[in-house]
Amino acid sequence: MNTVFEKQKTINFGGKLLNLSRPRVMGILNVTPDSFFDGGTYTNEASIKKRLDKMLSEGVDIIDLGGYSSRPGAEDISSDEEIKRLSFALEIIRKTGVDVPLSVDTFRSNVAEFVMKEFDVEVINDISGGDLDKDMYDVLERYKPVYVMMHMRGTPKTMSSKNGYDDMVADMLKDFSSKLIELRERGVNDVIIDPGFGFSKDMEQNYALLSQLHLFDMLGMPLLVGMSRKSMIYKLLDTSPQESLNGTTAVNMLALMKGASILRVHDVRAANECVKIFCQAMFR
C-alpha cells in the first residue's frame, strides 16, 4: 500500500495550530464511576479542578474528557447520562478559562454535537471510528472538529471476542484508508489516527501492533497511541494498573521511536519526561 495522503505536521484546534513536529501529550480526565484505572475518582468539582490543575502544571497539551467507560466488558449507559457527566465537568473546566484544546471521548453523534455546540469542544475522540453511530460523520462534516479516529471491532462489551484478523495491520490500514477518503470528501481534514491498543486485540496482537506501528505512517496522518496502564502492560509484568507506570513509560518510548505524535496518558509528567528524553536523543 502506498502513501495516500501528504504527511500532516500540524493540527488545527479551533483556529489554533498545534505543531506536531515535537510529540505531544494528551491527559486523561475520566468522569466515570467505572473506568479501569481511575473510575470514581473525579466526580465532584474539587477533584476535577485538582486533576485539571495538576495536568496543566505538568505541561499537558490536550485534555481528553471521558463520560463513558470503554474498558473491556463495560456496561452501556444512555446518552443522557453521558451528557450529564460531561456537562458537569465541562462547565467546571470552561469556567477556569483553560487554554489547551479539549477533547471528548465519545462514539455518539448526539453527544459529540452537544459538547461542540454548548462547550466549543475542539476534538472528538471516537473509539469506533464512526462504526457505532452512522450519523457521526454528518456531525463532523457540520462542525469540522479535530477527529481522533480509533480502530475497534464490536463494542466495549463484545470487542474481546472480535480479534480474528486475516492480517491485522493490513486490515486496519485498509479500514482507516477508506474512512479517511470519506472524511476528506466531507471536508474533515484534521484527523488523528489511533490504532486502538487493547480494543479487539489480545496481548500478543497489541505487541505485534506496537512493533509495526511505523507502518501507519503511510496514512499520512498524525498517530495517537493510548497504552497508559493497560492490561497489555500489567498482565505481562504480573502487576496491576496502579503499578504499571514504569511499563507505560517503556511502551510510550517505543511508540515515539515508531512515529507516534501524541501520547494519551494518565500520567502527564512522566509522559512529558519521556518526550523530552526522546527529543534530546533523536532530534540532533
Coordinates of N, CA and C in Angstrom, one line a residue, residues 41-266:
T41 N -12.9 8.6 40.7 CA -12.0 9.5 41.3 C -12.4 10.9 41.1
Y42 N -12.9 11.3 39.9 CA -13.2 12.6 39.5 C -14.7 12.9 39.3
T43 N -15.4 12.9 40.3 CA -16.9 13.0 40.2 C -17.4 14.2 40.9
N44 N -16.6 15.1 41.5 CA -17.1 16.3 42.1 C -16.2 17.5 41.7
E45 N -16.6 18.7 42.0 CA -15.9 19.9 41.5 C -14.5 20.0 42.0
A46 N -14.3 19.7 43.3 CA -12.9 19.8 43.8 C -12.0 18.9 43.2
S47 N -12.4 17.6 43.0 CA -11.5 16.6 42.4 C -11.2 16.9 40.9
I48 N -12.2 17.4 40.2 CA -12.0 17.7 38.8 C -11.0 18.9 38.7
K49 N -11.2 19.9 39.5 CA -10.3 21.1 39.5 C -8.8 20.7 39.9
K50 N -8.7 19.8 40.8 CA -7.4 19.4 41.3 C -6.7 18.6 40.1
R51 N -7.4 17.7 39.5 CA -6.9 17.0 38.4 C -6.5 17.9 37.2
L52 N -7.3 18.9 36.9 CA -7.1 19.8 35.9 C -5.8 20.6 36.2
D53 N -5.7 21.1 37.4 CA -4.5 21.9 37.8 C -3.3 21.1 37.7
K54 N -3.3 19.9 38.1 CA -2.2 19.0 38.1 C -1.7 18.8 36.6
M55 N -2.6 18.5 35.7 CA -2.2 18.2 34.3 C -1.7 19.5 33.7
L56 N -2.3 20.6 34.0 CA -1.8 21.9 33.4 C -0.4 22.2 33.9
S57 N -0.1 22.0 35.2 CA 1.2 22.3 35.8 C 2.3 21.3 35.3
E58 N 1.8 20.2 34.8 CA 2.8 19.2 34.2 C 3.0 19.3 32.7
G59 N 2.3 20.3 32.1 CA 2.6 20.6 30.7 C 1.7 19.9 29.7
V60 N 0.5 19.5 30.1 CA -0.4 18.8 29.2 C -0.7 19.7 27.9
D61 N -0.8 19.0 26.8 CA -1.1 19.7 25.5 C -2.5 19.7 25.1
I62 N -3.2 18.6 25.5 CA -4.6 18.3 25.1 C -5.2 17.6 26.3
I63 N -6.5 18.0 26.7 CA -7.2 17.2 27.8 C -8.3 16.5 27.2
D64 N -8.3 15.2 27.5 CA -9.3 14.3 26.9 C -10.3 13.8 28.0
L65 N -11.6 14.2 27.8 CA -12.6 14.0 28.9 C -13.5 12.9 28.5
G66 N -13.7 11.9 29.4 CA -14.5 10.8 29.1 C -15.6 10.6 30.1
G67 N -16.8 10.4 29.5 CA -18.0 10.2 30.4 C -18.6 8.8 30.2
Y68 N -17.9 8.0 29.4 CA -18.4 6.6 29.1 C -17.3 5.7 29.2
S69 N -17.3 4.7 30.1 CA -16.2 3.8 30.2 C -16.2 2.8 29.1
S70 N -15.0 2.7 28.4 CA -14.8 1.8 27.3 C -13.9 0.6 27.6
R71 N -13.7 0.4 28.9 CA -12.9 -0.8 29.3 C -13.6 -2.1 28.8
P72 N -12.8 -3.2 28.6 CA -13.4 -4.4 28.2 C -14.6 -4.9 29.1
G73 N -15.7 -5.2 28.4 CA -16.9 -5.7 29.2 C -17.7 -4.6 29.9
A74 N -17.4 -3.3 29.6 CA -18.1 -2.2 30.3 C -19.6 -2.2 29.9
E75 N -20.4 -1.9 30.9 CA -21.8 -1.8 30.7 C -22.2 -0.5 29.9
D76 N -23.2 -0.6 29.1 CA -23.7 0.5 28.4 C -24.4 1.5 29.3
I77 N -24.3 2.8 29.0 CA -25.1 3.8 29.6 C -25.8 4.6 28.6
S78 N -26.9 5.4 29.0 CA -27.6 6.2 28.0 C -26.8 7.4 27.6
S79 N -27.2 7.9 26.4 CA -26.6 9.2 26.0 C -26.9 10.3 26.9
D80 N -28.1 10.3 27.5 CA -28.5 11.4 28.5 C -27.5 11.3 29.7
E81 N -27.2 10.1 30.2 CA -26.3 10.0 31.3 C -24.9 10.5 30.9
E82 N -24.5 10.1 29.8 CA -23.1 10.5 29.3 C -23.1 12.0 29.2
I83 N -24.1 12.7 28.6 CA -24.1 14.1 28.5 C -24.2 14.8 29.9
K84 N -24.9 14.2 30.8 CA -25.0 14.7 32.2 C -23.6 14.8 32.8
R85 N -22.8 13.7 32.7 CA -21.5 13.6 33.3 C -20.6 14.6 32.6
L86 N -20.6 14.6 31.3 CA -19.7 15.5 30.6 C -20.0 17.0 30.8
S87 N -21.3 17.3 30.9 CA -21.7 18.7 31.1 C -21.2 19.2 32.4
F88 N -21.4 18.4 33.4 CA -20.9 18.8 34.8 C -19.4 19.2 34.8
A89 N -18.6 18.3 34.2 CA -17.2 18.6 34.1 C -16.8 19.7 33.2
L90 N -17.4 19.8 32.0 CA -17.1 20.8 31.1 C -17.5 22.2 31.6
E91 N -18.5 22.4 32.3 CA -18.9 23.6 32.9 C -17.8 24.1 33.9
I92 N -17.3 23.2 34.7 CA -16.2 23.5 35.6 C -14.9 23.9 34.9
I93 N -14.6 23.1 33.9 CA -13.4 23.4 33.1 C -13.4 24.7 32.4
R94 N -14.5 24.9 31.7 CA -14.6 26.2 30.9 C -14.6 27.4 31.8
K95 N -15.1 27.3 33.0 CA -15.1 28.5 34.0 C -13.6 28.8 34.4
T96 N -12.7 27.9 34.3 CA -11.3 28.1 34.7 C -10.6 28.9 33.6
G97 N -11.2 28.9 32.4 CA -10.5 29.6 31.3 C -9.3 28.9 30.7
V98 N -9.3 27.6 30.9 CA -8.2 26.7 30.3 C -8.0 27.0 28.9
D99 N -6.7 27.1 28.4 CA -6.5 27.5 27.0 C -5.8 26.3 26.2
V100 N -5.9 25.1 26.7 CA -5.4 24.0 25.9 C -6.7 23.3 25.3
P101 N -6.5 22.7 24.1 CA -7.7 22.1 23.5 C -8.3 21.0 24.3
L102 N -9.6 21.0 24.3 CA -10.4 20.0 25.0 C -10.9 18.9 24.0
S103 N -10.8 17.7 24.4 CA -11.3 16.6 23.6 C -12.3 15.8 24.4
V104 N -13.3 15.3 23.7 CA -14.3 14.5 24.4 C -14.3 13.1 23.7
D105 N -14.2 12.1 24.6 CA -14.2 10.7 24.2 C -15.6 10.2 24.1
T106 N -16.1 10.1 22.8 CA -17.5 9.6 22.7 C -17.6 9.1 21.2
F107 N -18.4 8.0 21.1 CA -18.8 7.5 19.8 C -20.1 7.9 19.3
R108 N -20.9 8.7 20.1 CA -22.2 9.0 19.8 C -22.3 10.4 19.2
S109 N -23.0 10.5 18.0 CA -23.1 11.7 17.3 C -23.8 12.8 18.1
N110 N -24.9 12.4 18.8 CA -25.6 13.5 19.5 C -24.8 14.0 20.7
V111 N -24.0 13.2 21.3 CA -23.1 13.7 22.4 C -22.1 14.6 21.8
A112 N -21.5 14.1 20.7 CA -20.4 15.0 20.0 C -21.0 16.3 19.6
E113 N -22.2 16.3 19.1 CA -22.8 17.6 18.6 C -23.1 18.5 19.9
F114 N -23.6 17.9 20.9 CA -23.9 18.7 22.1 C -22.6 19.4 22.7
V115 N -21.5 18.6 22.9 CA -20.4 19.2 23.5 C -19.7 20.2 22.6
M116 N -19.8 20.1 21.3 CA -19.2 21.1 20.4 C -20.1 22.3 20.4
K117 N -21.4 22.2 20.4 CA -22.3 23.3 20.3 C -22.3 24.1 21.6
E118 N -22.4 23.4 22.7 CA -22.6 24.0 24.0 C -21.3 24.4 24.7
F119 N -20.2 23.7 24.4 CA -18.9 24.0 25.1 C -17.7 24.2 24.2
D120 N -18.0 24.3 22.9 CA -16.9 24.6 22.0 C -15.7 23.6 22.1
V121 N -16.1 22.4 22.3 CA -15.0 21.3 22.4 C -14.4 21.2 21.0
E122 N -13.1 21.2 21.0 CA -12.3 21.2 19.7 C -12.1 19.8 19.1
V123 N -12.1 18.8 19.9 CA -11.7 17.4 19.5 C -12.8 16.4 19.8
I124 N -13.1 15.5 18.9 CA -14.0 14.4 19.2 C -13.1 13.1 19.0
N125 N -13.0 12.4 20.1 CA -12.2 11.2 20.2 C -13.2 10.0 20.1
D126 N -13.2 9.3 19.0 CA -14.3 8.3 18.7 C -13.6 6.9 18.7
I127 N -13.9 6.1 19.7 CA -13.3 4.8 19.8 C -13.7 3.8 18.7
S128 N -14.8 4.1 18.0 CA -15.3 3.2 17.0 C -15.0 3.7 15.6
G129 N -14.3 4.9 15.4 CA -14.0 5.4 14.1 C -15.3 5.6 13.2
G130 N -16.4 5.9 13.9 CA -17.7 6.1 13.2 C -18.5 4.9 13.0
D131 N -18.0 3.7 13.4 CA -18.8 2.5 13.1 C -20.0 2.3 14.0
L132 N -20.0 2.9 15.2 CA -21.1 2.6 16.2 C -22.2 3.7 16.0
D133 N -22.0 4.7 15.2 CA -23.1 5.7 15.0 C -23.0 6.2 13.6
K134 N -24.0 5.8 12.8 CA -23.9 6.2 11.3 C -24.0 7.7 11.1
D135 N -24.5 8.4 12.1 CA -24.6 9.9 11.9 C -23.4 10.7 12.4
M136 N -22.3 10.0 12.9 CA -21.2 10.7 13.4 C -20.5 11.5 12.3
Y137 N -20.3 11.0 11.1 CA -19.6 11.7 10.0 C -20.4 12.9 9.6
D138 N -21.8 12.8 9.7 CA -22.6 14.0 9.3 C -22.3 15.2 10.3
V139 N -22.2 14.8 11.6 CA -21.9 15.8 12.6 C -20.5 16.4 12.4
L140 N -19.6 15.5 12.1 CA -18.2 16.0 11.8 C -18.2 17.0 10.6
E141 N -18.9 16.7 9.6 CA -19.0 17.5 8.4 C -19.5 18.9 8.7
R142 N -20.5 19.0 9.7 CA -21.1 20.3 10.0 C -20.1 21.1 10.9
Y143 N -19.4 20.5 11.8 CA -18.7 21.2 12.8 C -17.2 21.3 12.6
K144 N -16.7 20.3 11.8 CA -15.2 20.3 11.4 C -14.3 20.3 12.6
P145 N -14.5 19.5 13.6 CA -13.5 19.4 14.7 C -12.3 18.6 14.3
V146 N -11.3 18.6 15.2 CA -10.3 17.6 15.1 C -10.9 16.2 15.4
Y147 N -10.7 15.2 14.6 CA -11.3 13.9 14.8 C -10.2 12.9 15.1
V148 N -10.3 12.3 16.3 CA -9.4 11.1 16.6 C -10.2 9.9 16.2
M149 N -9.7 9.2 15.2 CA -10.4 8.0 14.6 C -9.7 6.7 15.1
M150 N -10.3 6.0 16.0 CA -9.7 4.8 16.6 C -10.2 3.6 15.9
H151 N -9.4 2.5 16.0 CA -9.8 1.2 15.4 C -10.3 0.3 16.5
M152 N -11.5 -0.2 16.3 CA -12.1 -1.2 17.2 C -13.1 -2.0 16.4
R153 N -13.3 -3.2 16.8 CA -14.4 -4.0 16.3 C -15.4 -4.3 17.4
G154 N -16.7 -4.3 17.0 CA -17.7 -4.5 18.0 C -17.9 -3.4 19.0
T155 N -18.3 -3.6 20.2 CA -18.5 -2.6 21.2 C -17.6 -2.9 22.4
P156 N -17.4 -2.0 23.4 CA -16.6 -2.3 24.5 C -17.0 -3.6 25.2
K157 N -18.3 -4.0 25.1 CA -18.8 -5.2 25.8 C -18.4 -6.4 25.0
T158 N -18.3 -6.3 23.7 CA -18.1 -7.5 22.9 C -16.7 -7.6 22.2
M159 N -15.9 -6.5 22.3 CA -14.7 -6.4 21.5 C -13.7 -7.5 21.7
S160 N -13.6 -8.0 22.9 CA -12.6 -9.0 23.3 C -12.8 -10.3 22.4
S161 N -14.0 -10.5 21.9 CA -14.2 -11.7 21.1 C -14.1 -11.5 19.6
K162 N -13.7 -10.3 19.2 CA -13.7 -9.9 17.8 C -12.3 -9.5 17.4
N163 N -11.3 -10.4 17.7 CA -9.9 -10.2 17.4 C -9.4 -11.1 16.3
G164 N -10.2 -11.7 15.5 CA -9.8 -12.6 14.4 C -9.5 -11.7 13.2
Y165 N -8.3 -11.8 12.7 CA -7.9 -11.0 11.5 C -7.2 -11.9 10.5
D166 N -7.3 -11.6 9.2 CA -6.5 -12.2 8.2 C -5.1 -11.7 8.3
D167 N -4.9 -10.4 8.3 CA -3.7 -9.7 8.6 C -4.0 -8.5 9.3
M168 N -3.7 -8.4 10.6 CA -4.2 -7.4 11.5 C -3.9 -6.0 11.0
V169 N -2.6 -5.7 10.8 CA -2.2 -4.3 10.4 C -2.7 -4.0 9.0
A170 N -2.7 -4.9 8.1 CA -3.2 -4.7 6.7 C -4.7 -4.4 6.7
D171 N -5.4 -5.2 7.6 CA -6.9 -5.0 7.7 C -7.2 -3.6 8.3
M172 N -6.4 -3.2 9.3 CA -6.5 -1.9 9.9 C -6.2 -0.7 8.9
L173 N -5.2 -0.9 8.2 CA -4.8 0.2 7.2 C -5.9 0.3 6.1
K174 N -6.4 -0.8 5.7 CA -7.5 -0.7 4.7 C -8.7 0.0 5.3
D175 N -9.1 -0.3 6.5 CA -10.2 0.3 7.2 C -10.0 1.8 7.3
F176 N -8.8 2.2 7.8 CA -8.5 3.6 8.0 C -8.5 4.4 6.7
S177 N -7.9 3.8 5.7 CA -7.8 4.4 4.4 C -9.2 4.8 3.8
S178 N -10.1 3.8 3.8 CA -11.4 4.1 3.3 C -12.2 5.2 4.0
K179 N -12.0 5.2 5.3 CA -12.6 6.2 6.2 C -12.0 7.6 6.0
L180 N -10.7 7.6 5.8 CA -10.0 8.9 5.6 C -10.5 9.5 4.2
I181 N -10.6 8.7 3.2 CA -11.1 9.2 1.9 C -12.5 9.8 2.1
E182 N -13.4 9.1 2.8 CA -14.7 9.6 3.0 C -14.7 11.0 3.8
L183 N -13.9 11.0 4.8 CA -13.8 12.2 5.6 C -13.3 13.4 4.8
R184 N -12.3 13.1 4.0 CA -11.7 14.2 3.2 C -12.8 14.7 2.2
E185 N -13.5 13.8 1.6 CA -14.6 14.2 0.7 C -15.7 15.1 1.4
R186 N -15.8 14.9 2.7 CA -16.7 15.7 3.5 C -16.1 17.0 4.1
G187 N -14.9 17.2 3.8 CA -14.2 18.4 4.2 C -13.6 18.3 5.6
V188 N -13.5 17.1 6.2 CA -13.0 16.9 7.5 C -11.5 16.6 7.3
N189 N -10.6 17.5 7.6 CA -9.2 17.4 7.2 C -8.3 17.1 8.4
D190 N -8.7 17.5 9.6 CA -7.8 17.4 10.7 C -8.2 16.1 11.5
V191 N -7.5 15.0 11.0 CA -7.8 13.7 11.5 C -6.5 13.1 12.2
I192 N -6.7 12.5 13.3 CA -5.6 11.8 14.0 C -6.0 10.3 14.1
I193 N -5.0 9.4 13.8 CA -5.2 8.0 13.8 C -4.8 7.4 15.1
D194 N -5.7 6.6 15.7 CA -5.4 5.8 16.9 C -5.6 4.3 16.6
P195 N -4.6 3.5 16.6 CA -4.7 2.1 16.3 C -5.5 1.3 17.3
G196 N -5.8 1.9 18.5 CA -6.7 1.2 19.4 C -6.1 0.0 20.2
F197 N -5.0 0.3 20.9 CA -4.4 -0.7 21.7 C -5.4 -1.2 22.8
G198 N -5.5 -2.5 22.8 CA -6.4 -3.1 23.8 C -7.8 -3.3 23.3
F199 N -8.2 -2.7 22.2 CA -9.5 -2.8 21.6 C -9.5 -3.9 20.5
S200 N -10.2 -4.9 20.7 CA -10.3 -6.0 19.7 C -9.0 -6.6 19.4
K201 N -8.1 -6.6 20.4 CA -6.7 -7.1 20.2 C -6.3 -7.8 21.5
D202 N -5.7 -9.0 21.5 CA -5.2 -9.6 22.7 C -3.8 -9.2 22.9
M203 N -3.2 -9.7 24.0 CA -1.9 -9.2 24.4 C -0.8 -9.4 23.2
E204 N -0.8 -10.5 22.6 CA 0.2 -10.8 21.6 C 0.0 -9.8 20.4
Q205 N -1.3 -9.6 20.1 CA -1.6 -8.7 19.0 C -1.3 -7.2 19.3
N206 N -1.4 -6.8 20.6 CA -1.0 -5.5 21.0 C 0.5 -5.3 20.8
Y207 N 1.3 -6.2 21.1 CA 2.7 -6.1 21.0 C 3.2 -6.2 19.5
A208 N 2.4 -7.0 18.8 CA 2.7 -7.1 17.3 C 2.4 -5.7 16.7
L209 N 1.3 -5.1 17.1 CA 0.9 -3.8 16.6 C 1.9 -2.8 17.0
L210 N 2.4 -2.8 18.2 CA 3.5 -1.9 18.6 C 4.7 -2.0 17.8
S211 N 5.1 -3.2 17.4 CA 6.3 -3.4 16.6 C 6.1 -3.0 15.2
Q212 N 4.9 -2.9 14.7 CA 4.6 -2.5 13.3 C 4.0 -1.1 13.3
L213 N 4.1 -0.3 14.3 CA 3.4 1.0 14.4 C 3.9 1.9 13.3
H214 N 5.2 1.8 12.9 CA 5.7 2.7 11.8 C 5.0 2.6 10.5
L215 N 4.3 1.4 10.3 CA 3.6 1.2 9.0 C 2.4 2.2 8.8
F216 N 1.9 2.7 9.9 CA 0.8 3.6 9.9 C 1.2 5.0 9.3
D217 N 2.5 5.2 9.2 CA 2.9 6.5 8.6 C 2.4 6.6 7.1
M218 N 2.2 5.5 6.5 CA 1.7 5.5 5.1 C 0.3 6.2 5.0
L219 N -0.4 6.3 6.1 CA -1.7 7.0 6.0 C -1.5 8.5 6.0
G220 N -0.3 9.0 6.3 CA 0.0 10.4 6.3 C -0.7 11.3 7.4
M221 N -1.2 10.6 8.4 CA -1.9 11.4 9.5 C -1.1 11.3 10.8
P222 N -1.3 12.2 11.7 CA -0.6 12.1 13.0 C -1.2 10.8 13.7
L223 N -0.3 10.2 14.5 CA -0.6 9.0 15.1 C -0.7 9.2 16.6
L224 N -1.8 8.8 17.2 CA -2.0 8.9 18.7 C -2.0 7.4 19.2
V225 N -1.3 7.2 20.3 CA -1.3 5.9 21.0 C -1.8 6.1 22.4
G226 N -2.6 5.1 22.9 CA -3.1 5.1 24.2 C -2.9 3.8 24.9
M227 N -1.8 3.6 25.5 CA -1.4 2.3 26.2 C -1.3 2.5 27.7
S228 N -1.6 3.7 28.2 CA -1.4 4.0 29.6 C -2.0 3.0 30.6
R229 N -1.2 2.3 31.3 CA -1.6 1.5 32.4 C -2.6 0.3 32.0
K230 N -2.5 0.0 30.7 CA -3.5 -1.0 30.2 C -3.0 -2.4 30.5
S231 N -3.9 -3.4 30.3 CA -3.6 -4.8 30.7 C -2.5 -5.4 29.9
M232 N -2.2 -4.9 28.7 CA -1.1 -5.4 27.9 C 0.2 -5.2 28.6
I233 N 0.2 -4.2 29.6 CA 1.4 -3.9 30.4 C 1.4 -4.7 31.7
Y234 N 0.3 -4.5 32.5 CA 0.3 -5.1 33.8 C 0.1 -6.6 33.8
K235 N -0.5 -7.2 32.8 CA -0.7 -8.6 32.8 C 0.7 -9.3 32.4
L236 N 1.4 -8.6 31.4 CA 2.7 -9.1 31.0 C 3.6 -9.1 32.2
L237 N 3.6 -8.0 33.0 CA 4.5 -7.9 34.1 C 4.0 -8.5 35.4
D238 N 2.8 -9.0 35.4 CA 2.2 -9.6 36.6 C 2.1 -8.6 37.7
T239 N 1.5 -7.4 37.4 CA 1.3 -6.4 38.4 C -0.1 -6.0 38.4
S240 N -0.4 -4.7 38.4 CA -1.7 -4.1 38.4 C -1.7 -2.8 37.7
P241 N -2.8 -2.2 37.4 CA -2.8 -0.8 36.8 C -2.1 0.2 37.6
Q242 N -2.2 0.1 38.9 CA -1.6 1.0 39.8 C -0.1 0.9 39.9
E243 N 0.5 -0.3 39.5 CA 1.9 -0.5 39.5 C 2.5 -0.5 38.1
S244 N 1.8 0.0 37.1 CA 2.3 -0.1 35.8 C 2.8 1.2 35.1
L245 N 3.2 2.2 35.9 CA 3.7 3.4 35.3 C 5.0 3.2 34.6
N246 N 5.9 2.4 35.2 CA 7.2 2.1 34.6 C 7.0 1.4 33.2
G247 N 6.1 0.4 33.2 CA 5.9 -0.2 32.0 C 5.2 0.7 30.9
T248 N 4.4 1.6 31.4 CA 3.8 2.6 30.5 C 4.8 3.4 29.8
T249 N 5.8 3.9 30.6 CA 6.8 4.7 30.1 C 7.7 4.0 29.0
A250 N 7.9 2.7 29.3 CA 8.7 1.9 28.4 C 7.9 1.7 27.0
V251 N 6.6 1.4 27.0 CA 5.9 1.3 25.8 C 5.7 2.6 25.1
N252 N 5.6 3.7 25.9 CA 5.5 5.0 25.2 C 6.7 5.4 24.5
M253 N 7.9 5.1 25.1 CA 9.1 5.4 24.4 C 9.2 4.6 23.1
L254 N 8.8 3.3 23.1 CA 8.9 2.5 21.9 C 7.9 3.1 20.9
A255 N 6.7 3.6 21.3 CA 5.8 4.2 20.4 C 6.4 5.5 19.7
L256 N 7.0 6.3 20.5 CA 7.7 7.5 20.0 C 8.7 7.2 18.9
M257 N 9.5 6.1 19.2 CA 10.5 5.7 18.3 C 9.9 5.1 17.0
K258 N 8.7 4.7 17.1 CA 8.0 4.1 15.9 C 7.1 5.2 15.2
G259 N 7.1 6.4 15.7 CA 6.5 7.5 14.9 C 5.2 8.1 15.6
A260 N 4.9 7.8 16.8 CA 3.8 8.4 17.5 C 3.9 9.9 17.6
S261 N 2.8 10.6 17.4 CA 2.8 12.1 17.5 C 2.2 12.5 18.8
I262 N 1.3 11.7 19.4 CA 0.6 12.1 20.6 C 0.5 10.9 21.5
L263 N 0.8 11.1 22.8 CA 0.7 10.0 23.8 C -0.5 10.4 24.7
R264 N -1.5 9.5 24.7 CA -2.7 9.6 25.6 C -2.4 8.9 26.9
V265 N -2.4 9.7 28.0 CA -1.8 9.1 29.3 C -2.6 9.6 30.5
H266 N -2.5 8.8 31.6 CA -3.0 9.2 32.9 C -1.9 10.1 33.6

